[in-house]
Coordinates of N, CA and C in Angstrom, one line a residue:
X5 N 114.7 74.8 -53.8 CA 115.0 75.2 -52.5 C 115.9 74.2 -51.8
X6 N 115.3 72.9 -52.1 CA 116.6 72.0 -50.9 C 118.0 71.7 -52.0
X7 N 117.9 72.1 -53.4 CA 119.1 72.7 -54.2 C 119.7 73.3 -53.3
X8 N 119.8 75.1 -52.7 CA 119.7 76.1 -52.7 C 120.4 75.3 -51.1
X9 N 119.8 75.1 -50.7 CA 120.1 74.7 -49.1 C 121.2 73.3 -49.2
X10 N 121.1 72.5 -49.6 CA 122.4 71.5 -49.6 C 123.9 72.4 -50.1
X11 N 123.4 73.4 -51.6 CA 124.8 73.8 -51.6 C 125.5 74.8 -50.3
X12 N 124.5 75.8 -50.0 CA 124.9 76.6 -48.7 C 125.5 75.5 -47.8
X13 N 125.2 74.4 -47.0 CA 125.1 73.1 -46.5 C 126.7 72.7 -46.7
X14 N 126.7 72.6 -47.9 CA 128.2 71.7 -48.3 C 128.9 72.8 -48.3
X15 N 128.7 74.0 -48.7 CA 130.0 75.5 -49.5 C 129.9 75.4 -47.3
X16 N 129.6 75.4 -46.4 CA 130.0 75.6 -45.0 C 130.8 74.7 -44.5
X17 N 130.7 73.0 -45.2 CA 131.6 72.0 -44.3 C 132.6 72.2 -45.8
X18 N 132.9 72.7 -46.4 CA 134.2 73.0 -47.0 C 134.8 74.0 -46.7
X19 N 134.2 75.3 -46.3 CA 134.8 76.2 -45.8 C 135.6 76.1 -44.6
X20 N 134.5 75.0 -43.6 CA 135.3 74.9 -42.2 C 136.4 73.9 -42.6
X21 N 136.4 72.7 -43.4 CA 137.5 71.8 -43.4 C 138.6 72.7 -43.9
X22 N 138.0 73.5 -45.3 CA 139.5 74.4 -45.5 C 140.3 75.1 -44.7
X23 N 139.1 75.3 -43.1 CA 140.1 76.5 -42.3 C 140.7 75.1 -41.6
X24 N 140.2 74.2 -41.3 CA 140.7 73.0 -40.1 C 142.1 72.6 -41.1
X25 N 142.0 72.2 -42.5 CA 143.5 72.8 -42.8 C 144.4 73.0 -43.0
X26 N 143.8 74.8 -43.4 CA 144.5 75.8 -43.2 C 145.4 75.9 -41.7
X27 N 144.7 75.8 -40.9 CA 145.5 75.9 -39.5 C 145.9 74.9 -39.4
X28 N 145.8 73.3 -39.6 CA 146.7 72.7 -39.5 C 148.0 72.9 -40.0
X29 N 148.1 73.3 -41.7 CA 149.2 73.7 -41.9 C 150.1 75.0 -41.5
X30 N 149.0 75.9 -40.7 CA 149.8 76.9 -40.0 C 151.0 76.5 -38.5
X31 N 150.0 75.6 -38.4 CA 150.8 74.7 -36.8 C 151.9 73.8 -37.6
X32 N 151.7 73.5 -38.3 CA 153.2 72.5 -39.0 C 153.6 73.6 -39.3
X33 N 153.6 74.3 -40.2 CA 154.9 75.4 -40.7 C 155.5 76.6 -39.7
X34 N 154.8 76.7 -38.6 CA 155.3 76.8 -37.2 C 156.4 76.3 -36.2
X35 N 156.4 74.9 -36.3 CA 156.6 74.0 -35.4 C 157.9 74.1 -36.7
X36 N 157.7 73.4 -38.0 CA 158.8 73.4 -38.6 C 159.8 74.6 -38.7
X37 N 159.4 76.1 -38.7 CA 160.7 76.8 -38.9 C 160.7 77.1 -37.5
X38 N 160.2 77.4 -35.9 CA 160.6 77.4 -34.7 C 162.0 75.7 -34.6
X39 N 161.8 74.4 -35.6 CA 162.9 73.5 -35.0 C 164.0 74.4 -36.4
X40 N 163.7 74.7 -37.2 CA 164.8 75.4 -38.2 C 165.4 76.4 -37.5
X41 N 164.7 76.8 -36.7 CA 165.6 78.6 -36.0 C 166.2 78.0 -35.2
X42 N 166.0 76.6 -33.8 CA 166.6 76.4 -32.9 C 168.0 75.6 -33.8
X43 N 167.9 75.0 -34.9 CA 168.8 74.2 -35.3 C 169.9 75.2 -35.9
X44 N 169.3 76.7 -36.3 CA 170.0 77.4 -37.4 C 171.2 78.3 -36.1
X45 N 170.3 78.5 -34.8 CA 170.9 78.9 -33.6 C 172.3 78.1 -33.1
X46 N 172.0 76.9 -32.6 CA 172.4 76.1 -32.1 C 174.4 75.9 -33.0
X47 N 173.3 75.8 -34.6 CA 174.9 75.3 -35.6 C 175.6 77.3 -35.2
X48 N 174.7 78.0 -35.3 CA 175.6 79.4 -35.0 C 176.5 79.8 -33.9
X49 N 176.1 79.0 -32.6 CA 176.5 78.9 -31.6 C 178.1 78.3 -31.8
X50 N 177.7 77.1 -32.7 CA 179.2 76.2 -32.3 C 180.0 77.0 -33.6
X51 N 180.0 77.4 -34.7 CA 180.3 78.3 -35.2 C 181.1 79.5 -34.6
X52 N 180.5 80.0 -34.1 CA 181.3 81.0 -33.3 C 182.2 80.8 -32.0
X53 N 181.9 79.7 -31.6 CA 182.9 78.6 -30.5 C 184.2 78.5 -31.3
X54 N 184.0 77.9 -32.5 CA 185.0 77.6 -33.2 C 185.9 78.4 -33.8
X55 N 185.1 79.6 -34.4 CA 185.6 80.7 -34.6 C 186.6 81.7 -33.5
X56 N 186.5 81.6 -32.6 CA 186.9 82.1 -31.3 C 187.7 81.7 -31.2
X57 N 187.6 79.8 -31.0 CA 188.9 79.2 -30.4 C 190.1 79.3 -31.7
X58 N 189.8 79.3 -32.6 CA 190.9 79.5 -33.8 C 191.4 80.9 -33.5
X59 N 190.9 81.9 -33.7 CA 191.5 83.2 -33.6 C 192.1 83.0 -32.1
X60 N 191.8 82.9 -31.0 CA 193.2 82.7 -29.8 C 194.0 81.7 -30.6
X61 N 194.3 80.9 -30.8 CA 195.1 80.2 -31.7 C 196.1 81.2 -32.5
X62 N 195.1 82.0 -33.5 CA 196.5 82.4 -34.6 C 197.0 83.7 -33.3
X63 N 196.1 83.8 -32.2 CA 196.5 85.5 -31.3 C 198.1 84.5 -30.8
X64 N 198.0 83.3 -30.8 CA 198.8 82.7 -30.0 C 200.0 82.7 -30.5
X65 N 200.5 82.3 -31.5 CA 201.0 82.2 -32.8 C 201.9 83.3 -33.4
X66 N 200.8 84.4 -33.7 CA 201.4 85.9 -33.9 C 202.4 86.0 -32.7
X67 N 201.9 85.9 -31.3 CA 203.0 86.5 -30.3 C 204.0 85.5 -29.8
X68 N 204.2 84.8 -30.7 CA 204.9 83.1 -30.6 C 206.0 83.8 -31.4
X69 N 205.4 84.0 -32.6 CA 206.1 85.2 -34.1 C 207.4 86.1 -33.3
X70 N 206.4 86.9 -33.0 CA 206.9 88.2 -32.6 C 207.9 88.3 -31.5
X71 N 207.8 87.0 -30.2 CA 209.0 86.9 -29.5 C 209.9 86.2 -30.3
X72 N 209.8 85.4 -31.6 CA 211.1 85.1 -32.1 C 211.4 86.7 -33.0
X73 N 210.9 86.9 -33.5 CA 211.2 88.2 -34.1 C 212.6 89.0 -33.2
X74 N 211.9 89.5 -32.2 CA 212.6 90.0 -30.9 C 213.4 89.7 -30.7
X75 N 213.7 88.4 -30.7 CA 214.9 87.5 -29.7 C 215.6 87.3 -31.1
X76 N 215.9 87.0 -32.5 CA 216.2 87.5 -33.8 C 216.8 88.2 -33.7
X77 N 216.2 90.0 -33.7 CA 216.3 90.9 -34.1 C 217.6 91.3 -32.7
X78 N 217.6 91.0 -31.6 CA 218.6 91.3 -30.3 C 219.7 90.2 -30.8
X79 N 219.7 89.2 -31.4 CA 221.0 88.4 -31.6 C 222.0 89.2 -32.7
X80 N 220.9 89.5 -33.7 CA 221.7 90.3 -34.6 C 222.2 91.4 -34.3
X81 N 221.8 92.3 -33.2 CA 222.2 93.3 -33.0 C 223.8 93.6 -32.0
X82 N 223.7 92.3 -31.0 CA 224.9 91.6 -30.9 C 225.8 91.1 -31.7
X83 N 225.4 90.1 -32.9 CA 226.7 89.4 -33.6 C 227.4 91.2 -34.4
X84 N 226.7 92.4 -34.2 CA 226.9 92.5 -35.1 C 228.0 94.0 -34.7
X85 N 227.3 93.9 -33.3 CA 228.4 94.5 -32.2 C 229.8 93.5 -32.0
X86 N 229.6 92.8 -31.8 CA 231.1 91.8 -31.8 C 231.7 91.9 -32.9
X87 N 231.2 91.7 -34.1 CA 231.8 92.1 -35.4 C 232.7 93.2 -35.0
X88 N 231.8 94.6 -35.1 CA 232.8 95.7 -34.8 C 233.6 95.5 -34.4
X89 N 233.7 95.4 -33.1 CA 234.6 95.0 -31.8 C 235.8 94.1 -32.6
X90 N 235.5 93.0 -33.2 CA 236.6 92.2 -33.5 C 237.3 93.1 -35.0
X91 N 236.4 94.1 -35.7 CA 237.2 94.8 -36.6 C 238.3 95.5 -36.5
X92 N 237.6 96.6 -35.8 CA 238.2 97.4 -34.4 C 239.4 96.5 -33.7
X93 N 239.6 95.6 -33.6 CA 241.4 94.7 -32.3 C 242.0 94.7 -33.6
X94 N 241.4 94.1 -35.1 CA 242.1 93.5 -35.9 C 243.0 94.5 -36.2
X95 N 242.1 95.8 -36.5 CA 242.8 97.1 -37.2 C 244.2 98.0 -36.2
X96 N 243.6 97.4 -34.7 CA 244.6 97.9 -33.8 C 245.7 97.4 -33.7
X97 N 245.3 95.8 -33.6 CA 246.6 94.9 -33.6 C 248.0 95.3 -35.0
X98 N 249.0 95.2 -34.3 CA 250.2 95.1 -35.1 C 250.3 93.9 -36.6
X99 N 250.6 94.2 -37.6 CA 250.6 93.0 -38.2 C 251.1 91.9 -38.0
X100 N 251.2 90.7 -38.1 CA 251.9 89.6 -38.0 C 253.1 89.4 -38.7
X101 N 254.2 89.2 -37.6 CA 255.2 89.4 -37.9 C 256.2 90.3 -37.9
X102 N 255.6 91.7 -37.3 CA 256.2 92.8 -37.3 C 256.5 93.2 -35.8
X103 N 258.0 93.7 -36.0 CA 258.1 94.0 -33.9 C 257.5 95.7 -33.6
X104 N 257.4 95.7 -32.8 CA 256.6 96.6 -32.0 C 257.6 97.3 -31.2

């Protein structure tokens, strides 16, 4: 009988130490992925800061591009009118040397 009663006895302060812990490791593995989520937030935060500020960057760039493009595309369209223009007098002008 006091067999019978020491093990009931001890199988109870094992049980409760295994829940004391059990929950202790519930409160650490808690505490540990609540600082992993704030840390995993935090690096995502600046992440996307950075990401942001780069893309206005290339937005900046592209229309940097595209007014030279523009300004390009309007010179050529000019040299290319004067060309004419200067083909056009050459072809009208008299040859050199000849009277008129």
């Amino acid at each position: 009988r006091q067999l019978d009663s020491f093990r009931r006895d001890f199988a109870i302060e094992v049980s409760a130490g295994q829940e004391a812990g059990l929950a202790n490791m519930e409160a650490s593995m808690t505490a540990s992925m609540s600082d992993s989520t704030s840390r995993l937030q935090a690096t995502l935060a600046q992440l996307e800061a950075t990401t942001t500020a780069r893309v206005c960057r290339l937005e900046e760039q592209a229309n940097a591009l595209q007014a030279d493009v523009e300004d390009t595309s309007s010179r050529v369209v000019r040299l290319e009118s004067i060309e004419r223009i200067e083909r056009t007098s050459i072809a009208q002008s008299p040859p050199v040397g000849s009277s008129t």
